[in-house]
Every structure is written in structure tokens, then in C-alpha cells.
CSV table of C-alpha atoms in Angstrom, one decimal:
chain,number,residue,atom,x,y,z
U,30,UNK,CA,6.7,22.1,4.6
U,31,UNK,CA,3.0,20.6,5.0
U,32,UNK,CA,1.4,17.4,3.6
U,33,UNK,CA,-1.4,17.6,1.5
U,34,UNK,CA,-4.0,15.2,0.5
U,35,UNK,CA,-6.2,14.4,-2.5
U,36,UNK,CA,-8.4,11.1,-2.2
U,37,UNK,CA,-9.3,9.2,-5.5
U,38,UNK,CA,-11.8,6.7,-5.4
U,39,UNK,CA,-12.1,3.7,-7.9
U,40,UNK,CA,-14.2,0.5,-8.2
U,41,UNK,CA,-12.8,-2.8,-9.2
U,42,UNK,CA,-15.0,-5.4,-10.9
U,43,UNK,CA,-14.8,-7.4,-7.4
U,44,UNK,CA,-16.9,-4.2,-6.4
U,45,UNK,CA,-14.3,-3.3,-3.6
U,46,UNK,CA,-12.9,-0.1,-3.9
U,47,UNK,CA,-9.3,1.2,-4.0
U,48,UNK,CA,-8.6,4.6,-2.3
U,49,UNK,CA,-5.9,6.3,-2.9
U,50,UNK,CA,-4.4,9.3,-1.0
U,51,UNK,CA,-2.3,11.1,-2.8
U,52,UNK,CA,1.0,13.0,-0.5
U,53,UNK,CA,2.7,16.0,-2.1
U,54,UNK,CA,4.9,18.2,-0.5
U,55,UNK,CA,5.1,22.1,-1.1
U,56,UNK,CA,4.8,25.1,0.6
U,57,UNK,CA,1.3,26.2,-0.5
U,58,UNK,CA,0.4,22.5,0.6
U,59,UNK,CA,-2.2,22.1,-2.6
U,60,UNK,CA,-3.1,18.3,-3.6
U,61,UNK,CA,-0.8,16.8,-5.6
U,62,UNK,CA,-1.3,16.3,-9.3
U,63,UNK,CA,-0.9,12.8,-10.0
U,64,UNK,CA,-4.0,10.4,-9.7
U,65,UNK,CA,-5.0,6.8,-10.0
U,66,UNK,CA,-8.1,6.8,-11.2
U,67,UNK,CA,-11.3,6.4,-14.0
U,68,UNK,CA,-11.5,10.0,-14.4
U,69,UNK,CA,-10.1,11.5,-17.4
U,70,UNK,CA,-8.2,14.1,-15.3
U,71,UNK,CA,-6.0,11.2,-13.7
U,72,UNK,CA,-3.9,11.4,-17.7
U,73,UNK,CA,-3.0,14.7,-17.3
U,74,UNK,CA,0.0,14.7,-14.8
U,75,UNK,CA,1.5,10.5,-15.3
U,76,UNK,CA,3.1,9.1,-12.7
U,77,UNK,CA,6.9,9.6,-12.1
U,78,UNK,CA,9.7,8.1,-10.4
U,79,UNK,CA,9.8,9.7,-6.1
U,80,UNK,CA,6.5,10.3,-6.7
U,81,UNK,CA,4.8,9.1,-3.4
U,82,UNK,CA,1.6,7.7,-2.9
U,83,UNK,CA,-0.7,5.9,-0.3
U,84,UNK,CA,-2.5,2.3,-1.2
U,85,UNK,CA,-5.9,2.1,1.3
U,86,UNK,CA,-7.5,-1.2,0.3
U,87,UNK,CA,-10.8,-1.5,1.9
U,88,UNK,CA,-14.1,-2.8,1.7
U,89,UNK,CA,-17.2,-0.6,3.2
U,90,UNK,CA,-21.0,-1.2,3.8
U,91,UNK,CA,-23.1,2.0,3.0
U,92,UNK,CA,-24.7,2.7,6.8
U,93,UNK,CA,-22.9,0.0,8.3
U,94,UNK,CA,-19.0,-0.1,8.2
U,95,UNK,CA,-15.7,-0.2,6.5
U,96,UNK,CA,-12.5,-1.3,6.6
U,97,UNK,CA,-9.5,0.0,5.6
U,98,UNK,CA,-5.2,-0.7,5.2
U,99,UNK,CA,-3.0,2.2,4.5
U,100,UNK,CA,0.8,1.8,3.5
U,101,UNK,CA,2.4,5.1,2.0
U,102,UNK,CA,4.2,3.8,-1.5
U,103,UNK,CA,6.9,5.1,-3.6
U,104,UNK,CA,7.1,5.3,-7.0
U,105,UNK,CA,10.2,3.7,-8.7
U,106,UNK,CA,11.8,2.7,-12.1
U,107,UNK,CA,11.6,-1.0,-12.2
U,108,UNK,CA,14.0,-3.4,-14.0
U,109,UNK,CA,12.1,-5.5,-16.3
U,110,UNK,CA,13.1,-8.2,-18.8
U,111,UNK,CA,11.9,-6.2,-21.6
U,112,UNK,CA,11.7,-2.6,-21.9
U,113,UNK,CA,8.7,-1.7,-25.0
U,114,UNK,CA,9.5,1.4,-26.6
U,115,UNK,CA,11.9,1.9,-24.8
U,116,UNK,CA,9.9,3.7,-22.2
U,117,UNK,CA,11.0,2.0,-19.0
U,118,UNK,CA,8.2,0.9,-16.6
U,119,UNK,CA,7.8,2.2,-12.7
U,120,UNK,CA,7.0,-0.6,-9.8
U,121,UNK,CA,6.0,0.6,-6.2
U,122,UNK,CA,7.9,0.3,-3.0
U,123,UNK,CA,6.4,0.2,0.6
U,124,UNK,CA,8.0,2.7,2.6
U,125,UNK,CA,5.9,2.2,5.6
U,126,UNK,CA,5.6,-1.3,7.4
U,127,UNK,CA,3.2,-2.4,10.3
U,128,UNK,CA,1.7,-5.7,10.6
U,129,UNK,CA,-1.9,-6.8,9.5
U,130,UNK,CA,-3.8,-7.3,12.2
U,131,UNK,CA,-4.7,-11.4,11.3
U,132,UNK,CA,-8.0,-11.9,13.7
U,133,UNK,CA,-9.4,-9.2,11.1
U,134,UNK,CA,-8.1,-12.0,8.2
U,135,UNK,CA,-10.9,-14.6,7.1
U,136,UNK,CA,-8.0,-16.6,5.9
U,137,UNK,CA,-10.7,-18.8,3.9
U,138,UNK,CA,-10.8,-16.7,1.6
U,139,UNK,CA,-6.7,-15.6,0.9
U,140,UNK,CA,-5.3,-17.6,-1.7
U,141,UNK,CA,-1.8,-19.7,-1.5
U,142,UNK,CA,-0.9,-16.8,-3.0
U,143,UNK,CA,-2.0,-14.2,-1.2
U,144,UNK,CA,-1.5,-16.1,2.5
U,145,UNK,CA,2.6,-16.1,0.9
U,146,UNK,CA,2.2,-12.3,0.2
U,147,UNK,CA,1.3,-11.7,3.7
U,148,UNK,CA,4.0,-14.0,5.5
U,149,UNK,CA,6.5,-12.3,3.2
U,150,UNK,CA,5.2,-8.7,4.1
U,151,UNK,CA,5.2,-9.9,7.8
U,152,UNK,CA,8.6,-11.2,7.1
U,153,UNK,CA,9.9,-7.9,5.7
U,154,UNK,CA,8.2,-5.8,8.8
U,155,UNK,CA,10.0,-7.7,11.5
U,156,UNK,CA,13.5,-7.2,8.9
U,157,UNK,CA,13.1,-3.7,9.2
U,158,UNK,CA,11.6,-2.9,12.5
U,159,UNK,CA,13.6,-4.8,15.1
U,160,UNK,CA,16.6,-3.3,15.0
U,161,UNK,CA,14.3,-0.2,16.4
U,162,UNK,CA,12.2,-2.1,19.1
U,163,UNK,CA,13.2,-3.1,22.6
U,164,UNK,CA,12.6,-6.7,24.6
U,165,UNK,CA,9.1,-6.1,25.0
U,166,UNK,CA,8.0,-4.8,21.5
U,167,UNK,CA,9.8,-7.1,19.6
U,168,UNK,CA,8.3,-9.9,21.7
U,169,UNK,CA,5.0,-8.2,20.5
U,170,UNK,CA,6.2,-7.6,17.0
U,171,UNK,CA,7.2,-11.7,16.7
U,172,UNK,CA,3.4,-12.5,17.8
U,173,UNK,CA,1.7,-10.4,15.4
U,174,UNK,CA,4.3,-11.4,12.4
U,175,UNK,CA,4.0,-15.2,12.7
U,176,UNK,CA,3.2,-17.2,9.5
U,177,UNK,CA,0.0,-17.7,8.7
U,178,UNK,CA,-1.8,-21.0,6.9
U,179,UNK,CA,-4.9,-21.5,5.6
């Protein structure tokens, strides 16, 4: 069975944009249905729980560069407090976990909140990945997951 790949591209009012690549799973390998996006189209097929799903935050230059992170998500029910209509809501779950690279972080500009996000993240990646690694890459992995501060 082969991946296939549909990229959706959408602008936030920060003017960074959000790509998504969307992973489906069949035998004729066609792009999946589901999108996250402006366009119209993205209503058509709404998003369901096992759906998967890739978040690629970036930030590009036209001509000169760009940036981008990439963690493969999975779509979930979530339990919330209150349920409207009795509709149920969906959360995402990483499913893949590597490290940010933090000399590519201007930490000047992450918020408390943000710096927590990515200590916890970090946190969670060396949770799940040591039990995998040897001497030598978990030494590595406890460098590149330490706490950061502003």
C-alpha cells in the first residue's frame, strides 16, 4: 500500500503560512480527501477520527529561503467539558517526535508560553525515544532536549 500526498496551503493573519500535507493510504495511492484550508473544497470531506495528517509550520522568503517543521498528526475524539450539540469535538495527536533544532529558535521572540510548549514537547520526545536509543544517541538526544529559557 503507497502514501499519497495532497499539499494545502493557508495564510494566517501573522502572514506565515501553514502547509499541510495530507497522508492517505489506498491502493490506487490518490490524495486523500480531507483538507485544511480557505478553499471551499476543504467542506466537502470533514475531518474524522484516524484520519492522519501532517502539520509543516514554516515561514519562507520569495527568492531567498524557507523554513519548515513537519510532525505527522492524528486525528482523535477529544474529551471536552462540554459537548454542543452533542457533536463531540476531535483534538490532534503527534505521532512522530524529533527534537527542534534550538540554534534555529530566536527564543526572543517565543512566549512563556510557547518556550513551556517546547520543553514539554522536548520532554515527551526523550519519554518516548529512549527506550529505543543506545549510550551514545541518548547522550545526543539529552543535549538537544534540554530546557530552554528565554
Amino acid at each position: 500500500m503507497k502514501a499519497s500526498y495532497s499539499l494545502i496551503t493557508f495564510t494566517l493573519a501573522s502572514a506565515f503560512h501553514i502547509v499541510l500535507c495530507m497522508i492517505t493510504h489506498s491502493n490506487n495511492s490518490r490524495p486523500g480527501p480531507h483538507q485544511i484550508s480557505f478553499r471551499p473544497q476543504a467542506r466537502n470531506v470533514p475531518l474524522q477520527a484516524s484520519m492522519t495528517v501532517t502539520d509543516e509550520p514554516g515561514y519562507y522568503e520569495d527568492g531567498n529561503f524557507g523554513i519548515r517543521l513537519e510532525n505527522v498528526l492524528i486525528v482523535k475524539e477529544a474529551d471536552t467539558k462540554f459537548n454542543f450539540a452533542d457533536k463531540g469535538y476531535l483534538e490532534f495527536e503527534h505521532i512522530t517526535w524529533a527534537p527542534y533544532q534550538r540554534k534555529l529558535m530566536d527564543l526572543s521572540l517565543l512566549s512563556p508560553e510557547e518556550i513551556s510548549w517546547v520543553n514539554n514537547y522536548h520532554s515527551r520526545c526523550r519519554e518516548l525515544l529512549v527506550p529505543y536509543m543506545d549510550e551514545t544517541e541518548m547522550a545526543w538526544l539529552k543535549k538537544a532536549t534540554e530546557p530552554i529559557s528565554a
